[in-house]
């Protein structure tokens, strides 16, 4: 990786690249269908776009997607599975992996700190 971003991983992953390729194909199909006035091509393009989003989500949930951010250089390559917990990840929350109420999550710590500071503010 280049030193432009320091130790900040940009999150290029198998899930991201696969989803991008599928959605690009779907966009091309939908665009061709729009130009050719073909409802069948337009529908197949829209279906392919949805399939790309679903594929990206499933790959993310199986560990092949990771958020961008600071991480050790050994975890930067896109072929490396993600080993971290996604405490504030929308995709994980949609899958029922809501970690906000777990005592070790960053969100739970922020809530405890906010509750503690508001309790101290009261007379």
PDB file of N, CA and C in Angstrom, residues 18-117:
ATOM      1  N   UNK A  18     -16.574  -7.736  -5.466  1.00  0.00           N
ATOM      2  CA  UNK A  18     -17.580  -8.608  -6.095  1.00  0.00           C
ATOM      3  C   UNK A  18     -18.887  -7.850  -6.282  1.00  0.00           C
ATOM      4  N   UNK A  19     -19.314  -7.154  -5.239  1.00  0.00           N
ATOM      5  CA  UNK A  19     -20.549  -6.379  -5.333  1.00  0.00           C
ATOM      6  C   UNK A  19     -20.474  -5.299  -6.399  1.00  0.00           C
ATOM      7  N   UNK A  20     -19.326  -4.634  -6.484  1.00  0.00           N
ATOM      8  CA  UNK A  20     -19.153  -3.590  -7.492  1.00  0.00           C
ATOM      9  C   UNK A  20     -19.248  -4.167  -8.903  1.00  0.00           C
ATOM     10  N   UNK A  21     -18.629  -5.314  -9.127  1.00  0.00           N
ATOM     11  CA  UNK A  21     -18.675  -5.941 -10.460  1.00  0.00           C
ATOM     12  C   UNK A  21     -20.104  -6.334 -10.838  1.00  0.00           C
ATOM     13  N   UNK A  22     -20.837  -6.929  -9.898  1.00  0.00           N
ATOM     14  CA  UNK A  22     -22.211  -7.362 -10.200  1.00  0.00           C
ATOM     15  C   UNK A  22     -23.119  -6.166 -10.437  1.00  0.00           C
ATOM     16  N   UNK A  23     -22.996  -5.136  -9.603  1.00  0.00           N
ATOM     17  CA  UNK A  23     -23.844  -3.946  -9.762  1.00  0.00           C
ATOM     18  C   UNK A  23     -23.493  -3.204 -11.054  1.00  0.00           C
ATOM     19  N   UNK A  24     -22.221  -3.192 -11.436  1.00  0.00           N
ATOM     20  CA  UNK A  24     -21.842  -2.562 -12.706  1.00  0.00           C
ATOM     21  C   UNK A  24     -22.486  -3.287 -13.884  1.00  0.00           C
ATOM     22  N   UNK A  25     -22.483  -4.603 -13.840  1.00  0.00           N
ATOM     23  CA  UNK A  25     -23.155  -5.385 -14.878  1.00  0.00           C
ATOM     24  C   UNK A  25     -24.657  -5.077 -14.896  1.00  0.00           C
ATOM     25  N   UNK A  26     -25.273  -5.007 -13.726  1.00  0.00           N
ATOM     26  CA  UNK A  26     -26.697  -4.699 -13.638  1.00  0.00           C
ATOM     27  C   UNK A  26     -27.021  -3.320 -14.174  1.00  0.00           C
ATOM     28  N   UNK A  27     -26.146  -2.358 -13.888  1.00  0.00           N
ATOM     29  CA  UNK A  27     -26.359  -0.998 -14.390  1.00  0.00           C
ATOM     30  C   UNK A  27     -26.249  -0.968 -15.913  1.00  0.00           C
ATOM     31  N   UNK A  28     -25.297  -1.713 -16.458  1.00  0.00           N
ATOM     32  CA  UNK A  28     -25.163  -1.784 -17.915  1.00  0.00           C
ATOM     33  C   UNK A  28     -26.401  -2.415 -18.544  1.00  0.00           C
ATOM     34  N   UNK A  29     -26.909  -3.479 -17.931  1.00  0.00           N
ATOM     35  CA  UNK A  29     -28.126  -4.122 -18.452  1.00  0.00           C
ATOM     36  C   UNK A  29     -29.321  -3.167 -18.391  1.00  0.00           C
ATOM     37  N   UNK A  30     -29.477  -2.497 -17.252  1.00  0.00           N
ATOM     38  CA  UNK A  30     -30.607  -1.582 -17.097  1.00  0.00           C
ATOM     39  C   UNK A  30     -30.489  -0.404 -18.062  1.00  0.00           C
ATOM     40  N   UNK A  31     -29.277   0.118 -18.237  1.00  0.00           N
ATOM     41  CA  UNK A  31     -29.074   1.218 -19.178  1.00  0.00           C
ATOM     42  C   UNK A  31     -29.359   0.800 -20.612  1.00  0.00           C
ATOM     43  N   UNK A  32     -28.924  -0.403 -20.973  1.00  0.00           N
ATOM     44  CA  UNK A  32     -29.211  -0.920 -22.318  1.00  0.00           C
ATOM     45  C   UNK A  32     -30.715  -1.109 -22.500  1.00  0.00           C
ATOM     46  N   UNK A  33     -31.359  -1.623 -21.461  1.00  0.00           N
ATOM     47  CA  UNK A  33     -32.809  -1.804 -21.530  1.00  0.00           C
ATOM     48  C   UNK A  33     -33.547  -0.489 -21.662  1.00  0.00           C
ATOM     49  N   UNK A  34     -33.050   0.544 -21.008  1.00  0.00           N
ATOM     50  CA  UNK A  34     -33.684   1.854 -21.101  1.00  0.00           C
ATOM     51  C   UNK A  34     -33.507   2.437 -22.502  1.00  0.00           C
ATOM     52  N   UNK A  35     -32.299   2.340 -23.039  1.00  0.00           N
ATOM     53  CA  UNK A  35     -32.030   2.868 -24.382  1.00  0.00           C
ATOM     54  C   UNK A  35     -32.766   2.082 -25.460  1.00  0.00           C
ATOM     55  N   UNK A  36     -32.893   0.773 -25.278  1.00  0.00           N
ATOM     56  CA  UNK A  36     -33.545  -0.077 -26.273  1.00  0.00           C
ATOM     57  C   UNK A  36     -35.053  -0.180 -26.037  1.00  0.00           C
ATOM     58  N   UNK A  37     -35.544   0.484 -25.003  1.00  0.00           N
ATOM     59  CA  UNK A  37     -36.964   0.420 -24.636  1.00  0.00           C
ATOM     60  C   UNK A  37     -37.401  -1.032 -24.439  1.00  0.00           C
ATOM     61  N   UNK A  38     -36.575  -1.782 -23.730  1.00  0.00           N
ATOM     62  CA  UNK A  38     -36.850  -3.191 -23.484  1.00  0.00           C
ATOM     63  C   UNK A  38     -37.135  -3.399 -21.995  1.00  0.00           C
ATOM     64  N   UNK A  39     -38.403  -3.600 -21.648  1.00  0.00           N
ATOM     65  CA  UNK A  39     -38.738  -3.822 -20.235  1.00  0.00           C
ATOM     66  C   UNK A  39     -38.055  -5.063 -19.656  1.00  0.00           C
ATOM     67  N   UNK A  40     -37.834  -6.076 -20.468  1.00  0.00           N
ATOM     68  CA  UNK A  40     -37.187  -7.292 -19.980  1.00  0.00           C
ATOM     69  C   UNK A  40     -35.743  -7.012 -19.566  1.00  0.00           C
ATOM     70  N   UNK A  41     -35.007  -6.268 -20.397  1.00  0.00           N
ATOM     71  CA  UNK A  41     -33.629  -5.910 -20.048  1.00  0.00           C
ATOM     72  C   UNK A  41     -33.585  -4.980 -18.838  1.00  0.00           C
ATOM     73  N   UNK A  42     -34.533  -4.069 -18.777  1.00  0.00           N
ATOM     74  CA  UNK A  42     -34.594  -3.147 -17.646  1.00  0.00           C
ATOM     75  C   UNK A  42     -34.842  -3.908 -16.340  1.00  0.00           C
ATOM     76  N   UNK A  43     -35.772  -4.858 -16.376  1.00  0.00           N
ATOM     77  CA  UNK A  43     -36.052  -5.672 -15.186  1.00  0.00           C
ATOM     78  C   UNK A  43     -34.858  -6.556 -14.819  1.00  0.00           C
ATOM     79  N   UNK A  44     -34.215  -7.138 -15.820  1.00  0.00           N
ATOM     80  CA  UNK A  44     -33.067  -7.990 -15.513  1.00  0.00           C
ATOM     81  C   UNK A  44     -31.917  -7.160 -14.937  1.00  0.00           C
ATOM     82  N   UNK A  45     -31.746  -5.940 -15.400  1.00  0.00           N
ATOM     83  CA  UNK A  45     -30.726  -5.057 -14.840  1.00  0.00           C
ATOM     84  C   UNK A  45     -31.031  -4.707 -13.392  1.00  0.00           C
ATOM     85  N   UNK A  46     -32.284  -4.374 -13.107  1.00  0.00           N
ATOM     86  CA  UNK A  46     -32.674  -4.045 -11.739  1.00  0.00           C
ATOM     87  C   UNK A  46     -32.503  -5.256 -10.819  1.00  0.00           C
ATOM     88  N   UNK A  47     -32.855  -6.427 -11.315  1.00  0.00           N
ATOM     89  CA  UNK A  47     -32.690  -7.657 -10.529  1.00  0.00           C
ATOM     90  C   UNK A  47     -31.220  -7.937 -10.262  1.00  0.00           C
ATOM     91  N   UNK A  48     -30.375  -7.711 -11.255  1.00  0.00           N
ATOM     92  CA  UNK A  48     -28.939  -7.922 -11.090  1.00  0.00           C
ATOM     93  C   UNK A  48     -28.357  -6.945 -10.069  1.00  0.00           C
ATOM     94  N   UNK A  49     -28.837  -5.710 -10.072  1.00  0.00           N
ATOM     95  CA  UNK A  49     -28.376  -4.726  -9.084  1.00  0.00           C
ATOM     96  C   UNK A  49     -28.747  -5.185  -7.676  1.00  0.00           C
ATOM     97  N   UNK A  50     -29.972  -5.647  -7.495  1.00  0.00           N
ATOM     98  CA  UNK A  50     -30.386  -6.158  -6.189  1.00  0.00           C
ATOM     99  C   UNK A  50     -29.576  -7.396  -5.794  1.00  0.00           C
ATOM    100  N   UNK A  51     -29.296  -8.254  -6.750  1.00  0.00           N
ATOM    101  CA  UNK A  51     -28.468  -9.431  -6.494  1.00  0.00           C
ATOM    102  C   UNK A  51     -27.062  -9.023  -6.053  1.00  0.00           C
ATOM    103  N   UNK A  52     -26.517  -7.976  -6.655  1.00  0.00           N
ATOM    104  CA  UNK A  52     -25.201  -7.479  -6.263  1.00  0.00           C
ATOM    105  C   UNK A  52     -25.187  -6.960  -4.834  1.00  0.00           C
ATOM    106  N   UNK A  53     -26.238  -6.239  -4.450  1.00  0.00           N
ATOM    107  CA  UNK A  53     -26.325  -5.742  -3.073  1.00  0.00           C
ATOM    108  C   UNK A  53     -26.440  -6.901  -2.089  1.00  0.00           C
ATOM    109  N   UNK A  54     -27.256  -7.881  -2.418  1.00  0.00           N
ATOM    110  CA  UNK A  54     -27.434  -9.038  -1.542  1.00  0.00           C
ATOM    111  C   UNK A  54     -26.142  -9.849  -1.438  1.00  0.00           C
ATOM    112  N   UNK A  55     -25.448 -10.023  -2.537  1.00  0.00           N
ATOM    113  CA  UNK A  55     -24.179 -10.758  -2.542  1.00  0.00           C
ATOM    114  C   UNK A  55     -23.144 -10.056  -1.672  1.00  0.00           C
ATOM    115  N   UNK A  56     -23.061  -8.734  -1.793  1.00  0.00           N
ATOM    116  CA  UNK A  56     -22.129  -7.967  -0.980  1.00  0.00           C
ATOM    117  C   UNK A  56     -22.435  -8.136   0.500  1.00  0.00           C
ATOM    118  N   UNK A  57     -23.706  -8.082   0.845  1.00  0.00           N
ATOM    119  CA  UNK A  57     -24.119  -8.216   2.246  1.00  0.00           C
ATOM    120  C   UNK A  57     -23.763  -9.603   2.797  1.00  0.00           C
ATOM    121  N   UNK A  58     -24.070 -10.639   2.024  1.00  0.00           N
ATOM    122  CA  UNK A  58     -23.769 -12.007   2.475  1.00  0.00           C
ATOM    123  C   UNK A  58     -22.255 -12.202   2.626  1.00  0.00           C
ATOM    124  N   UNK A  59     -21.476 -11.716   1.683  1.00  0.00           N
ATOM    125  CA  UNK A  59     -20.027 -11.833   1.788  1.00  0.00           C
ATOM    126  C   UNK A  59     -19.504 -11.054   3.001  1.00  0.00           C
ATOM    127  N   UNK A  60     -20.085  -9.907   3.259  1.00  0.00           N
ATOM    128  CA  UNK A  60     -19.698  -9.116   4.430  1.00  0.00           C
ATOM    129  C   UNK A  60     -19.977  -9.892   5.719  1.00  0.00           C
ATOM    130  N   UNK A  61     -21.144 -10.499   5.799  1.00  0.00           N
ATOM    131  CA  UNK A  61     -21.515 -11.237   7.006  1.00  0.00           C
ATOM    132  C   UNK A  61     -20.662 -12.488   7.210  1.00  0.00           C
ATOM    133  N   UNK A  62     -20.111 -13.036   6.141  1.00  0.00           N
ATOM    134  CA  UNK A  62     -19.258 -14.219   6.274  1.00  0.00           C
ATOM    135  C   UNK A  62     -17.788 -13.848   6.498  1.00  0.00           C
ATOM    136  N   UNK A  63     -17.504 -12.552   6.655  1.00  0.00           N
ATOM    137  CA  UNK A  63     -16.152 -12.118   6.993  1.00  0.00           C
ATOM    138  C   UNK A  63     -15.324 -11.603   5.841  1.00  0.00           C
ATOM    139  N   UNK A  64     -15.906 -11.494   4.650  1.00  0.00           N
ATOM    140  CA  UNK A  64     -15.141 -11.038   3.492  1.00  0.00           C
ATOM    141  C   UNK A  64     -15.324  -9.556   3.224  1.00  0.00           C
ATOM    142  N   UNK A  65     -15.948  -8.831   4.128  1.00  0.00           N
ATOM    143  CA  UNK A  65     -16.087  -7.383   4.010  1.00  0.00           C
ATOM    144  C   UNK A  65     -15.653  -6.754   5.312  1.00  0.00           C
ATOM    145  N   UNK A  66     -15.007  -5.607   5.231  1.00  0.00           N
ATOM    146  CA  UNK A  66     -14.576  -4.933   6.445  1.00  0.00           C
ATOM    147  C   UNK A  66     -14.683  -3.429   6.233  1.00  0.00           C
ATOM    148  N   UNK A  67     -14.962  -2.697   7.301  1.00  0.00           N
ATOM    149  CA  UNK A  67     -15.045  -1.251   7.160  1.00  0.00           C
ATOM    150  C   UNK A  67     -13.658  -0.644   6.980  1.00  0.00           C
ATOM    151  N   UNK A  68     -13.595   0.530   6.393  1.00  0.00           N
ATOM    152  CA  UNK A  68     -12.306   1.201   6.285  1.00  0.00           C
ATOM    153  C   UNK A  68     -11.932   1.747   7.660  1.00  0.00           C
ATOM    154  N   UNK A  69     -10.667   1.960   7.868  1.00  0.00           N
ATOM    155  CA  UNK A  69     -10.202   2.488   9.144  1.00  0.00           C
ATOM    156  C   UNK A  69      -8.836   1.945   9.506  1.00  0.00           C
ATOM    157  N   UNK A  70      -8.316   2.373  10.643  1.00  0.00           N
ATOM    158  CA  UNK A  70      -7.000   1.892  11.055  1.00  0.00           C
ATOM    159  C   UNK A  70      -7.025   0.395  11.346  1.00  0.00           C
ATOM    160  N   UNK A  71      -6.050  -0.321  10.825  1.00  0.00           N
ATOM    161  CA  UNK A  71      -5.916  -1.748  11.090  1.00  0.00           C
ATOM    162  C   UNK A  71      -4.488  -2.149  10.772  1.00  0.00           C
ATOM    163  N   UNK A  72      -4.012  -3.240  11.370  1.00  0.00           N
ATOM    164  CA  UNK A  72      -2.635  -3.687  11.103  1.00  0.00           C
ATOM    165  C   UNK A  72      -2.422  -3.976   9.618  1.00  0.00           C
ATOM    166  N   UNK A  73      -1.214  -3.722   9.145  1.00  0.00           N
ATOM    167  CA  UNK A  73      -0.914  -3.929   7.722  1.00  0.00           C
ATOM    168  C   UNK A  73      -1.137  -5.365   7.272  1.00  0.00           C
ATOM    169  N   UNK A  74      -1.032  -6.324   8.179  1.00  0.00           N
ATOM    170  CA  UNK A  74      -1.243  -7.725   7.800  1.00  0.00           C
ATOM    171  C   UNK A  74      -2.698  -7.994   7.405  1.00  0.00           C
ATOM    172  N   UNK A  75      -3.615  -7.111   7.774  1.00  0.00           N
ATOM    173  CA  UNK A  75      -5.029  -7.286   7.430  1.00  0.00           C
ATOM    174  C   UNK A  75      -5.465  -6.413   6.265  1.00  0.00           C
ATOM    175  N   UNK A  76      -4.544  -5.711   5.615  1.00  0.00           N
ATOM    176  CA  UNK A  76      -4.896  -4.834   4.512  1.00  0.00           C
ATOM    177  C   UNK A  76      -5.277  -5.545   3.213  1.00  0.00           C
ATOM    178  N   UNK A  77      -4.617  -6.633   2.814  1.00  0.00           N
ATOM    179  CA  UNK A  77      -4.953  -7.240   1.522  1.00  0.00           C
ATOM    180  C   UNK A  77      -6.437  -7.638   1.429  1.00  0.00           C
ATOM    181  N   UNK A  78      -6.992  -7.530   0.238  1.00  0.00           N
ATOM    182  CA  UNK A  78      -8.421  -7.809   0.068  1.00  0.00           C
ATOM    183  C   UNK A  78      -8.755  -9.279   0.213  1.00  0.00           C
ATOM    184  N   UNK A  79      -7.754 -10.154   0.191  1.00  0.00           N
ATOM    185  CA  UNK A  79      -8.000 -11.592   0.353  1.00  0.00           C
ATOM    186  C   UNK A  79      -7.999 -12.034   1.818  1.00  0.00           C
ATOM    187  N   UNK A  80      -7.816 -11.092   2.744  1.00  0.00           N
ATOM    188  CA  UNK A  80      -7.772 -11.412   4.174  1.00  0.00           C
ATOM    189  C   UNK A  80      -9.161 -11.212   4.768  1.00  0.00           C
ATOM    190  N   UNK A  81      -9.642 -12.223   5.481  1.00  0.00           N
ATOM    191  CA  UNK A  81     -10.957 -12.122   6.125  1.00  0.00           C
ATOM    192  C   UNK A  81     -10.898 -11.172   7.306  1.00  0.00           C
ATOM    193  N   UNK A  82     -12.027 -10.557   7.591  1.00  0.00           N
ATOM    194  CA  UNK A  82     -12.125  -9.619   8.701  1.00  0.00           C
ATOM    195  C   UNK A  82     -12.276 -10.379  10.008  1.00  0.00           C
ATOM    196  N   UNK A  83     -11.489 -10.009  11.003  1.00  0.00           N
ATOM    197  CA  UNK A  83     -11.554 -10.692  12.290  1.00  0.00           C
ATOM    198  C   UNK A  83     -12.093  -9.786  13.391  1.00  0.00           C
ATOM    199  N   UNK A  84     -12.486  -8.568  13.044  1.00  0.00           N
ATOM    200  CA  UNK A  84     -12.947  -7.623  14.057  1.00  0.00           C
ATOM    201  C   UNK A  84     -14.466  -7.642  14.176  1.00  0.00           C
ATOM    202  N   UNK A  85     -14.951  -7.183  15.308  1.00  0.00           N
ATOM    203  CA  UNK A  85     -16.402  -7.053  15.515  1.00  0.00           C
ATOM    204  C   UNK A  85     -16.843  -5.698  14.985  1.00  0.00           C
ATOM    205  N   UNK A  86     -17.932  -5.673  14.288  1.00  0.00           N
ATOM    206  CA  UNK A  86     -18.474  -4.429  13.735  1.00  0.00           C
ATOM    207  C   UNK A  86     -19.548  -3.905  14.682  1.00  0.00           C
ATOM    208  N   UNK A  87     -19.157  -3.093  15.629  1.00  0.00           N
ATOM    209  CA  UNK A  87     -20.102  -2.652  16.653  1.00  0.00           C
ATOM    210  C   UNK A  87     -21.145  -1.683  16.123  1.00  0.00           C
ATOM    211  N   UNK A  88     -20.804  -0.890  15.124  1.00  0.00           N
ATOM    212  CA  UNK A  88     -21.744   0.098  14.602  1.00  0.00           C
ATOM    213  C   UNK A  88     -22.049  -0.135  13.124  1.00  0.00           C
ATOM    214  N   UNK A  89     -22.061  -1.375  12.687  1.00  0.00           N
ATOM    215  CA  UNK A  89     -22.225  -1.708  11.281  1.00  0.00           C
ATOM    216  C   UNK A  89     -23.698  -1.931  10.934  1.00  0.00           C
ATOM    217  N   UNK A  90     -24.216  -1.184   9.968  1.00  0.00           N
ATOM    218  CA  UNK A  90     -25.615  -1.315   9.571  1.00  0.00           C
ATOM    219  C   UNK A  90     -25.906  -2.712   9.031  1.00  0.00           C
ATOM    220  N   UNK A  91     -25.011  -3.243   8.203  1.00  0.00           N
ATOM    221  CA  UNK A  91     -25.221  -4.578   7.644  1.00  0.00           C
ATOM    222  C   UNK A  91     -25.323  -5.650   8.713  1.00  0.00           C
ATOM    223  N   UNK A  92     -24.485  -5.545   9.733  1.00  0.00           N
ATOM    224  CA  UNK A  92     -24.540  -6.525  10.825  1.00  0.00           C
ATOM    225  C   UNK A  92     -25.798  -6.341  11.664  1.00  0.00           C
ATOM    226  N   UNK A  93     -26.211  -5.098  11.885  1.00  0.00           N
ATOM    227  CA  UNK A  93     -27.449  -4.862  12.649  1.00  0.00           C
ATOM    228  C   UNK A  93     -28.656  -5.391  11.897  1.00  0.00           C
ATOM    229  N   UNK A  94     -28.675  -5.226  10.567  1.00  0.00           N
ATOM    230  CA  UNK A  94     -29.787  -5.751   9.767  1.00  0.00           C
ATOM    231  C   UNK A  94     -29.863  -7.272   9.839  1.00  0.00           C
ATOM    232  N   UNK A  95     -28.718  -7.907  10.066  1.00  0.00           N
ATOM    233  CA  UNK A  95     -28.676  -9.367  10.175  1.00  0.00           C
ATOM    234  C   UNK A  95     -28.969  -9.847  11.594  1.00  0.00           C
ATOM    235  N   UNK A  96     -29.276  -8.918  12.492  1.00  0.00           N
ATOM    236  CA  UNK A  96     -29.578  -9.295  13.864  1.00  0.00           C
ATOM    237  C   UNK A  96     -28.358  -9.396  14.748  1.00  0.00           C
ATOM    238  N   UNK A  97     -27.256  -8.834  14.303  1.00  0.00           N
ATOM    239  CA  UNK A  97     -26.025  -8.860  15.098  1.00  0.00           C
ATOM    240  C   UNK A  97     -25.854  -7.534  15.826  1.00  0.00           C
ATOM    241  N   UNK A  98     -26.871  -7.094  16.503  1.00  0.00           N
ATOM    242  CA  UNK A  98     -26.844  -5.813  17.196  1.00  0.00           C
ATOM    243  C   UNK A  98     -25.990  -5.933  18.448  1.00  0.00           C
ATOM    244  N   UNK A  99     -24.872  -5.250  18.472  1.00  0.00           N
ATOM    245  CA  UNK A  99     -23.939  -5.338  19.593  1.00  0.00           C
ATOM    246  C   UNK A  99     -24.079  -4.138  20.526  1.00  0.00           C
ATOM    247  N   UNK A 100     -25.057  -3.282  20.288  1.00  0.00           N
ATOM    248  CA  UNK A 100     -25.163  -2.069  21.084  1.00  0.00           C
ATOM    249  C   UNK A 100     -25.416  -2.354  22.554  1.00  0.00           C
ATOM    250  N   UNK A 101     -26.085  -3.424  22.865  1.00  0.00           N
ATOM    251  CA  UNK A 101     -26.423  -3.701  24.253  1.00  0.00           C
ATOM    252  C   UNK A 101     -25.417  -4.613  24.946  1.00  0.00           C
ATOM    253  N   UNK A 102     -24.392  -5.041  24.245  1.00  0.00           N
ATOM    254  CA  UNK A 102     -23.364  -5.869  24.873  1.00  0.00           C
ATOM    255  C   UNK A 102     -22.448  -4.968  25.689  1.00  0.00           C
ATOM    256  N   UNK A 103     -22.068  -5.405  26.879  1.00  0.00           N
ATOM    257  CA  UNK A 103     -21.285  -4.534  27.761  1.00  0.00           C
ATOM    258  C   UNK A 103     -19.918  -4.150  27.218  1.00  0.00           C
ATOM    259  N   UNK A 104     -19.344  -4.913  26.281  1.00  0.00           N
ATOM    260  CA  UNK A 104     -18.006  -4.608  25.790  1.00  0.00           C
ATOM    261  C   UNK A 104     -18.003  -3.759  24.526  1.00  0.00           C
ATOM    262  N   UNK A 105     -19.156  -3.389  23.992  1.00  0.00           N
ATOM    263  CA  UNK A 105     -19.181  -2.644  22.740  1.00  0.00           C
ATOM    264  C   UNK A 105     -18.908  -1.161  22.969  1.00  0.00           C
ATOM    265  N   UNK A 106     -18.394  -0.506  21.927  1.00  0.00           N
ATOM    266  CA  UNK A 106     -18.090   0.916  22.009  1.00  0.00           C
ATOM    267  C   UNK A 106     -19.371   1.724  22.229  1.00  0.00           C
ATOM    268  N   UNK A 107     -20.452   1.315  21.585  1.00  0.00           N
ATOM    269  CA  UNK A 107     -21.717   2.025  21.742  1.00  0.00           C
ATOM    270  C   UNK A 107     -22.224   1.905  23.176  1.00  0.00           C
ATOM    271  N   UNK A 108     -22.102   0.722  23.770  1.00  0.00           N
ATOM    272  CA  UNK A 108     -22.541   0.540  25.160  1.00  0.00           C
ATOM    273  C   UNK A 108     -21.701   1.411  26.098  1.00  0.00           C
ATOM    274  N   UNK A 109     -20.386   1.508  25.821  1.00  0.00           N
ATOM    275  CA  UNK A 109     -19.535   2.364  26.658  1.00  0.00           C
ATOM    276  C   UNK A 109     -19.946   3.823  26.535  1.00  0.00           C
ATOM    277  N   UNK A 110     -20.238   4.288  25.299  1.00  0.00           N
ATOM    278  CA  UNK A 110     -20.669   5.677  25.108  1.00  0.00           C
ATOM    279  C   UNK A 110     -21.985   5.939  25.827  1.00  0.00           C
ATOM    280  N   UNK A 111     -22.915   4.982  25.774  1.00  0.00           N
ATOM    281  CA  UNK A 111     -24.188   5.160  26.469  1.00  0.00           C
ATOM    282  C   UNK A 111     -23.993   5.232  27.977  1.00  0.00           C
ATOM    283  N   UNK A 112     -23.106   4.381  28.512  1.00  0.00           N
ATOM    284  CA  UNK A 112     -22.838   4.423  29.956  1.00  0.00           C
ATOM    285  C   UNK A 112     -22.221   5.753  30.346  1.00  0.00           C
ATOM    286  N   UNK A 113     -21.268   6.240  29.527  1.00  0.00           N
ATOM    287  CA  UNK A 113     -20.627   7.520  29.823  1.00  0.00           C
ATOM    288  C   UNK A 113     -21.632   8.656  29.767  1.00  0.00           C
ATOM    289  N   UNK A 114     -22.518   8.638  28.747  1.00  0.00           N
ATOM    290  CA  UNK A 114     -23.533   9.691  28.629  1.00  0.00           C
ATOM    291  C   UNK A 114     -24.512   9.636  29.801  1.00  0.00           C
ATOM    292  N   UNK A 115     -24.881   8.448  30.194  1.00  0.00           N
ATOM    293  CA  UNK A 115     -25.804   8.303  31.326  1.00  0.00           C
ATOM    294  C   UNK A 115     -25.131   8.766  32.601  1.00  0.00           C
ATOM    295  N   UNK A 116     -23.854   8.474  32.746  1.00  0.00           N
ATOM    296  CA  UNK A 116     -23.129   8.890  33.940  1.00  0.00           C
ATOM    297  C   UNK A 116     -22.970  10.404  33.999  1.00  0.00           C
ATOM    298  N   UNK A 117     -22.702  11.046  32.854  1.00  0.00           N
ATOM    299  CA  UNK A 117     -22.527  12.497  32.858  1.00  0.00           C
ATOM    300  C   UNK A 117     -23.846  13.209  33.077  1.00  0.00           C
TER     301      UNK A 117
END
